[in-house]
PDB file of C-alpha atoms in Angstrom:
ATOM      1  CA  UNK F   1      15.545 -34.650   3.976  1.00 67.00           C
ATOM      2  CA  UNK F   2      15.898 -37.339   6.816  1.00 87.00           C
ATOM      3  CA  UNK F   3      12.587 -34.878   8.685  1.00 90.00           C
ATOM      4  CA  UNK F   4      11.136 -35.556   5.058  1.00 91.00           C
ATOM      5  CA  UNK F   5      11.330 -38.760   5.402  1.00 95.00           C
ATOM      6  CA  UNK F   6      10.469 -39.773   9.113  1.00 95.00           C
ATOM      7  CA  UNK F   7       7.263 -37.521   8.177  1.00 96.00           C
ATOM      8  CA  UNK F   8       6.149 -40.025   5.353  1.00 97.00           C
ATOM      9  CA  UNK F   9       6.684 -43.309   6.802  1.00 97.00           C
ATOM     10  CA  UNK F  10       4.519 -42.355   9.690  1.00 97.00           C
ATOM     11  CA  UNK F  11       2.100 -41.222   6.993  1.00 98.00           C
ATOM     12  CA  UNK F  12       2.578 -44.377   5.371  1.00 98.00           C
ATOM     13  CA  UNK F  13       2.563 -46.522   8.820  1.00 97.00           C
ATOM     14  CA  UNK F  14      -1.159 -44.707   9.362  1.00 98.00           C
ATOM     15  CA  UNK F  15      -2.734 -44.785   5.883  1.00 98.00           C
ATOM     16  CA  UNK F  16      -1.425 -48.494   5.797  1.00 98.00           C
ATOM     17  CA  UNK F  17      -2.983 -49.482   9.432  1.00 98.00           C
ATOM     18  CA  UNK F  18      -6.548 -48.052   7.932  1.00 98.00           C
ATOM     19  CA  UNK F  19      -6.306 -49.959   4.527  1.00 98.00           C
ATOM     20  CA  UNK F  20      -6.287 -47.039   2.829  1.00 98.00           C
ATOM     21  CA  UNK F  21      -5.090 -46.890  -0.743  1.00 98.00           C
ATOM     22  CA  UNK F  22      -2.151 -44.704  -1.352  1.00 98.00           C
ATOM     23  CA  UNK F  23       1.075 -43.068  -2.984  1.00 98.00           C
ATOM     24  CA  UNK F  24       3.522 -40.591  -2.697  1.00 98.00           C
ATOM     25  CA  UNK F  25       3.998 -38.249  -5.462  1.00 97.00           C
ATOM     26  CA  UNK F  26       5.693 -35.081  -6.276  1.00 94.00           C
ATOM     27  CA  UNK F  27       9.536 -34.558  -4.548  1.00 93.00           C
ATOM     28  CA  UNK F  28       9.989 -38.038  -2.848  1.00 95.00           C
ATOM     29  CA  UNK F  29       9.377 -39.220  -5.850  1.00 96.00           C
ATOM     30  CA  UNK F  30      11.094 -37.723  -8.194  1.00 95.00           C
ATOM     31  CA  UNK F  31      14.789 -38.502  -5.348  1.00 94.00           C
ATOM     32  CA  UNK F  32      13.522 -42.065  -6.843  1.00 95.00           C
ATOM     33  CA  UNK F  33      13.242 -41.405 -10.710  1.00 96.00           C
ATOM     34  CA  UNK F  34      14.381 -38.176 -11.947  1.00 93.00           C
ATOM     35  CA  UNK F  35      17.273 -35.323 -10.368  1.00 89.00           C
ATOM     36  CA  UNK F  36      17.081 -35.448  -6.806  1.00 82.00           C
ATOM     37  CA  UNK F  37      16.732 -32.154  -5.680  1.00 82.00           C
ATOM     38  CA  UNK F  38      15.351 -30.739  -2.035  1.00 82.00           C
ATOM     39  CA  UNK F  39      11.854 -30.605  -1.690  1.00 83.00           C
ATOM     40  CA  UNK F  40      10.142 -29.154   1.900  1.00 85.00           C
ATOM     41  CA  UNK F  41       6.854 -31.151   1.974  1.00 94.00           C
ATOM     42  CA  UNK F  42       5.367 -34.617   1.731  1.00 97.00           C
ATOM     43  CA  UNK F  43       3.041 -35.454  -1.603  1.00 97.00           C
ATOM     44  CA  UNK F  44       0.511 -38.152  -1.486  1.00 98.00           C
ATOM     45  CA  UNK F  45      -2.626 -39.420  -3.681  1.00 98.00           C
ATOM     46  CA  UNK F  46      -5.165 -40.897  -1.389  1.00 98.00           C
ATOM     47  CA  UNK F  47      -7.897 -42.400  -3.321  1.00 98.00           C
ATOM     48  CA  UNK F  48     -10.916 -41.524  -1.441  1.00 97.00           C
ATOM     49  CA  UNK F  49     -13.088 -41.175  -4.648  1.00 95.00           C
ATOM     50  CA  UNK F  50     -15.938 -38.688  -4.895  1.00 95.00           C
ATOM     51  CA  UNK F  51     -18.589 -38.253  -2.229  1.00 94.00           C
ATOM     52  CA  UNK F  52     -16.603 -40.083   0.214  1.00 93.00           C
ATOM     53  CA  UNK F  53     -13.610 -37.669   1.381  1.00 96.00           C
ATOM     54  CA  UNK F  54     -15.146 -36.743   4.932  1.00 97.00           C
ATOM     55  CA  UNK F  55     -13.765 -39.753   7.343  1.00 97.00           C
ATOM     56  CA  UNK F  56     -10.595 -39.407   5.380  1.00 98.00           C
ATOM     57  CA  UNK F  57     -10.632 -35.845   6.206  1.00 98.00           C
ATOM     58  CA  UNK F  58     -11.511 -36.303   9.500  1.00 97.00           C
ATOM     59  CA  UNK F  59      -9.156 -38.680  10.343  1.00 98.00           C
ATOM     60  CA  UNK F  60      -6.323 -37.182   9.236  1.00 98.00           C
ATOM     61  CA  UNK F  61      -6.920 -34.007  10.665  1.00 98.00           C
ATOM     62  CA  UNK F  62      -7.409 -36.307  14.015  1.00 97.00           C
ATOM     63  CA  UNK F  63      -3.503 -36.596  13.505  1.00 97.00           C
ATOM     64  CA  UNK F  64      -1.960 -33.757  12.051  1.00 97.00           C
ATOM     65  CA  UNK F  65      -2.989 -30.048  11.955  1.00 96.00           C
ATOM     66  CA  UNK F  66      -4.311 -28.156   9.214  1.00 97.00           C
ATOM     67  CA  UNK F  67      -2.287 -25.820   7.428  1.00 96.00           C
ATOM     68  CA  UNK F  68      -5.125 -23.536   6.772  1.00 94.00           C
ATOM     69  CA  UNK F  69      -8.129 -22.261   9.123  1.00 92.00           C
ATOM     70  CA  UNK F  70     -10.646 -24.376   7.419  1.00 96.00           C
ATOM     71  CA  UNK F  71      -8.483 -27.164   5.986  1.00 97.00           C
ATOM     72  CA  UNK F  72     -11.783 -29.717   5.700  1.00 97.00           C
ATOM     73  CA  UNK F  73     -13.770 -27.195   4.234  1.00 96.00           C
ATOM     74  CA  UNK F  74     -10.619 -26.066   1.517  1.00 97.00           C
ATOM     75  CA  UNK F  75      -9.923 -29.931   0.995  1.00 97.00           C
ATOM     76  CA  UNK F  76     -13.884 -30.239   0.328  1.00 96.00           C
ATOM     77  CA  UNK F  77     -13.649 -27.805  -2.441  1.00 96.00           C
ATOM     78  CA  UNK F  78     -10.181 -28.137  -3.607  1.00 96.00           C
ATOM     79  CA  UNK F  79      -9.938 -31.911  -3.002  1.00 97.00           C
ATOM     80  CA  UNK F  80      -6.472 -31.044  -1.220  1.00 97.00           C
ATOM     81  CA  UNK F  81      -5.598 -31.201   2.067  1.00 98.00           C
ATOM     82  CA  UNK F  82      -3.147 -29.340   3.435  1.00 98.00           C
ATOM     83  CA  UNK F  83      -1.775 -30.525   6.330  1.00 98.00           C
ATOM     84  CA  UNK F  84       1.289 -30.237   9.237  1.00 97.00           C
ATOM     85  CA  UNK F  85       3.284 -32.534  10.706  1.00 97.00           C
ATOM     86  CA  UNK F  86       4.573 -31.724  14.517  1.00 96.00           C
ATOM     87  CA  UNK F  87       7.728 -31.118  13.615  1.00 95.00           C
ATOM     88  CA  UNK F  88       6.456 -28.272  10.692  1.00 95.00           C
ATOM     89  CA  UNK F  89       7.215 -30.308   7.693  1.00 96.00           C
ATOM     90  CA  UNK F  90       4.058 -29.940   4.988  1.00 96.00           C
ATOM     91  CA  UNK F  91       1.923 -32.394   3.881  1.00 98.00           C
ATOM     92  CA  UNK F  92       0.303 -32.339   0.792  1.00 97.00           C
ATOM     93  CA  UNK F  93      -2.826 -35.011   0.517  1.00 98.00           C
ATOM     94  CA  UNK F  94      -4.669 -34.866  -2.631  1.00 97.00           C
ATOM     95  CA  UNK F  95      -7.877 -36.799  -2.482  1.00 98.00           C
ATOM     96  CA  UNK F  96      -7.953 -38.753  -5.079  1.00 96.00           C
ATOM     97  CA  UNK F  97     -11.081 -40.182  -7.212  1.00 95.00           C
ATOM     98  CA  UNK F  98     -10.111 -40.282 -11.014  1.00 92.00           C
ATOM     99  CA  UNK F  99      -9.612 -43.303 -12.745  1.00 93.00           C
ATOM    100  CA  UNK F 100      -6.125 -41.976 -13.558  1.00 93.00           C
ATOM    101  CA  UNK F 101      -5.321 -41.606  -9.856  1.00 96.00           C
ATOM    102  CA  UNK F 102      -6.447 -44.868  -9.163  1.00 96.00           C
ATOM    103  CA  UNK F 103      -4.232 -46.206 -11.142  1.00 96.00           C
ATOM    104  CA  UNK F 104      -1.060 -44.318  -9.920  1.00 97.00           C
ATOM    105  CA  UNK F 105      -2.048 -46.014  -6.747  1.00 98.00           C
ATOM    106  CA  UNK F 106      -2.279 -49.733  -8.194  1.00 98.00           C
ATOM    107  CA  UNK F 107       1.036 -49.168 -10.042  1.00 97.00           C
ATOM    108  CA  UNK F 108       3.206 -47.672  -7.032  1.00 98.00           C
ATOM    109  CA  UNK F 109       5.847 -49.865  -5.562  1.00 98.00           C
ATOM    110  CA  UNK F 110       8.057 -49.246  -2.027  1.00 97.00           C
ATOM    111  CA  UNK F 111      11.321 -47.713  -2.824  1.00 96.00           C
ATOM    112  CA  UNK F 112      13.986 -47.866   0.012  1.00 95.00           C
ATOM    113  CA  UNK F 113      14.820 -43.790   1.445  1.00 93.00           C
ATOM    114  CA  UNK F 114      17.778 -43.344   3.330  1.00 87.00           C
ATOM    115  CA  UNK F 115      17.776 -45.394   6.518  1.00 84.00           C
ATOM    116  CA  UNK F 116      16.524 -47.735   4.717  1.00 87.00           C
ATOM    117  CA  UNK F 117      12.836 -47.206   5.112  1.00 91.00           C
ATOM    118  CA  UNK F 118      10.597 -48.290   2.410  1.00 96.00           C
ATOM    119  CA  UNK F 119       8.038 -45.843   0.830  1.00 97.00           C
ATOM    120  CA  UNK F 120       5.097 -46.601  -1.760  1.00 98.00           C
ATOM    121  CA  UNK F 121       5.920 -44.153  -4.556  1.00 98.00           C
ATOM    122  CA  UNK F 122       3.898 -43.585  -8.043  1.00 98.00           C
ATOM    123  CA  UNK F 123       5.965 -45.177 -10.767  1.00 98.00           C
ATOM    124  CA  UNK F 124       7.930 -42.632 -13.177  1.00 98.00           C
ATOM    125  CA  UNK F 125       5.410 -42.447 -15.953  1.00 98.00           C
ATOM    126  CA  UNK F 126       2.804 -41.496 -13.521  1.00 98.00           C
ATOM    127  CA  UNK F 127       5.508 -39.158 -12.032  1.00 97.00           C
ATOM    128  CA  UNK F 128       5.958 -37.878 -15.871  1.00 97.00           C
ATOM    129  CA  UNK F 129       2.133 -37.360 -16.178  1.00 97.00           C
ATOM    130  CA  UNK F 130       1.541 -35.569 -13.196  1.00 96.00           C
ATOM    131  CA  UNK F 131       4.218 -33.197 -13.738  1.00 97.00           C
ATOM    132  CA  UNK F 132       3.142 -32.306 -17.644  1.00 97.00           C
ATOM    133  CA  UNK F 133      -0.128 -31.573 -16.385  1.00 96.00           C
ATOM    134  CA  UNK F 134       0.703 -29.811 -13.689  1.00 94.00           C
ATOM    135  CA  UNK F 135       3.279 -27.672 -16.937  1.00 93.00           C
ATOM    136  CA  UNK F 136       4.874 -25.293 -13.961  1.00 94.00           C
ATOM    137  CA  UNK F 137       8.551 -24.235 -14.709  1.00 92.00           C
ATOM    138  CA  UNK F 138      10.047 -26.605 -12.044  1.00 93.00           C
ATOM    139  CA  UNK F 139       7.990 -29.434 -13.433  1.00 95.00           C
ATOM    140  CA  UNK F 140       9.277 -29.094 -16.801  1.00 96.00           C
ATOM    141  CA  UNK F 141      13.044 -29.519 -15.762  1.00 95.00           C
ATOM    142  CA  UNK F 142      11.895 -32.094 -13.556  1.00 95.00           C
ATOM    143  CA  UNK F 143      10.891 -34.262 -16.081  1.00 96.00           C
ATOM    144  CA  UNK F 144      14.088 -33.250 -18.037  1.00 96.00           C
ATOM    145  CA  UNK F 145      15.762 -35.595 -14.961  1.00 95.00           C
ATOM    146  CA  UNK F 146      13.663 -38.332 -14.756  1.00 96.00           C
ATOM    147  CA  UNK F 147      13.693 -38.390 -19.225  1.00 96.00           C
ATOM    148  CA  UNK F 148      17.356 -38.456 -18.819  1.00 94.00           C
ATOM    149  CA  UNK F 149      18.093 -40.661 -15.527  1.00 94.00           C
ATOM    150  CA  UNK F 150      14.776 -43.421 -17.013  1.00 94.00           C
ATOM    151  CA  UNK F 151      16.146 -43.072 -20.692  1.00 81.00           C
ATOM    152  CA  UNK F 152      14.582 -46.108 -22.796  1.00 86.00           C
ATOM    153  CA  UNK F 153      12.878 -47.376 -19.984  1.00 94.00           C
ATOM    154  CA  UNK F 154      10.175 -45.336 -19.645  1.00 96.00           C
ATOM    155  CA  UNK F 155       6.581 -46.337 -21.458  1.00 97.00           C
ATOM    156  CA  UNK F 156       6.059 -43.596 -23.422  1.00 96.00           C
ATOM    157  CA  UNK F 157       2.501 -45.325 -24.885  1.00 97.00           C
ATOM    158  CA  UNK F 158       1.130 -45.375 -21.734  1.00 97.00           C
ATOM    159  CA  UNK F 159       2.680 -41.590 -20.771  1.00 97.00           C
ATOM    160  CA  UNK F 160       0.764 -40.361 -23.646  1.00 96.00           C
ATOM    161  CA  UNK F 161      -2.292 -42.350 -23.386  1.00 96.00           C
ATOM    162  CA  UNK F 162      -3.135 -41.061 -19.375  1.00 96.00           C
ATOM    163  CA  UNK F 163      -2.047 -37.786 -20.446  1.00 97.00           C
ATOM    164  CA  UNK F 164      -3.607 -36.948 -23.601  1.00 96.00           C
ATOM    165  CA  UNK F 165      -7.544 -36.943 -21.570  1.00 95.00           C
ATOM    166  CA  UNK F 166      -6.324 -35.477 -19.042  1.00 94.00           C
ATOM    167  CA  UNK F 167      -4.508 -32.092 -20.837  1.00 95.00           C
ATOM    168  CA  UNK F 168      -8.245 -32.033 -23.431  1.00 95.00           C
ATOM    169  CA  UNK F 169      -9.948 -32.029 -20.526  1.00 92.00           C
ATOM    170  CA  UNK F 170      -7.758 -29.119 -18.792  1.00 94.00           C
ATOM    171  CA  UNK F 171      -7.921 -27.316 -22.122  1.00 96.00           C
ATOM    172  CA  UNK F 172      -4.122 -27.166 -22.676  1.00 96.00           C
ATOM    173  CA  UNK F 173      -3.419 -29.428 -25.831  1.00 95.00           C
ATOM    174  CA  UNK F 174      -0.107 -27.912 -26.277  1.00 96.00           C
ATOM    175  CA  UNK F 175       1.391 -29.313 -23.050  1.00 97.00           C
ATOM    176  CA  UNK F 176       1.466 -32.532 -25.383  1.00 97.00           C
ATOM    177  CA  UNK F 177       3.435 -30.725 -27.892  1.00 96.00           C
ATOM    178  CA  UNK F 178       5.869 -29.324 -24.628  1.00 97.00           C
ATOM    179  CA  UNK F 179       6.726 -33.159 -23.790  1.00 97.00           C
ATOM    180  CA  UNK F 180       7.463 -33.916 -27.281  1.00 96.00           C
ATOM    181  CA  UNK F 181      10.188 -31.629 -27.131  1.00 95.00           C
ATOM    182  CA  UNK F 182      11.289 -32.407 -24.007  1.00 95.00           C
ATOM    183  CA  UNK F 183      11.262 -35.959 -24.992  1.00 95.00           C
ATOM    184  CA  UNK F 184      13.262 -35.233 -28.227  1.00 93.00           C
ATOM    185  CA  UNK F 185      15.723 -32.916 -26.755  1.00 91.00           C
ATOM    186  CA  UNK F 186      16.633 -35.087 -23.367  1.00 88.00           C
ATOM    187  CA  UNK F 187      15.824 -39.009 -24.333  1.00 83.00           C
ATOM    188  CA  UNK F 188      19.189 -40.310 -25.264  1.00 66.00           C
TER     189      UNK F 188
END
């Protein structure tokens, strides 16, 4: 986890000396709102929006290697780029240009990791929205931990209202009815 973490902050440290607008997502994340449990790679949004990925790309390709043969081309078409640190850990940047991923951005705040290093992470609704959508098995009992370690302090209204476009437009409507139940079963 310590790797994990050295990785991000120098993410951080060279995403923050560009100006670029930013978050981590996914496992470092969730060690701040939900059940910690060990993750292998590094999560980010970048918000690049659309038409404008290429000197992001570029740039941070410049600094880490590509996990793939054609990682601009696959980040081009996926809007992901996989990347690798130098000391193997994964990096995970997706390339953000949604309103909704915008706003994960605005709404992060730093979080102190272990050795007390500071990291911009996506708040725990956002955390709770990307994780519904994403409806894997390990997502779901993710958001079981961060339901029960948030409890009542979690803005449902706002869960529901950045999820509820986002699952119509996916064409999964019952992943709405998956989170009730989730809700119902774990919210204390």
């Amino acid at each position: 986890m310590i790797e994990l973490i050295r990785v991000a902050a120098d993410l951080q440290t060279f995403c923050e000396a560009r100006r670029w607008r930013f978050c981590f997502i996914g496992g470092l994340a969730l060690q701040r709102w939900g059940e910690p449990r060990e993750t292998v790679d590094v999560d980010v949004t970048l918000v690049t929006g659309f038409g404008g990925e290429e000197p992001f790309i570029m740039a941070l390709l410049d600094r880490y290697d590509g996990r793939t043969p054609d990682a601009a081309g696959f980040a081009r078409t996926n809007r992901v780029l996989l990347l690798r640190a130098a000391s193997g850990v994964g990096i995970d940047v997706a390339l953000g240009g949604l309103p909704f991923e915008e706003r994960i951005v605005e709404r992060a705040s730093p979080f102190p990791f272990p050795g007390d290093v500071p990291l911009r992470t996506c708040s725990a609704e956002d955390l709770v929205v990307l994780k519904a959508f994403a409806a894997r098995g390990r997502d779901w009992v993710d958001i079981e931990g961060i339901i029960v370690r948030q409890a009542a302090r979690l803005d449902w209204r706002y869960i529901d209202e950045q999820l509820a476009p986002l699952v119509a437009l996916k064409g999964e409507p019952e992943i709405l009815t998956e989170l009730a139940r989730r809700r119902a079963e774990f919210e204390c």
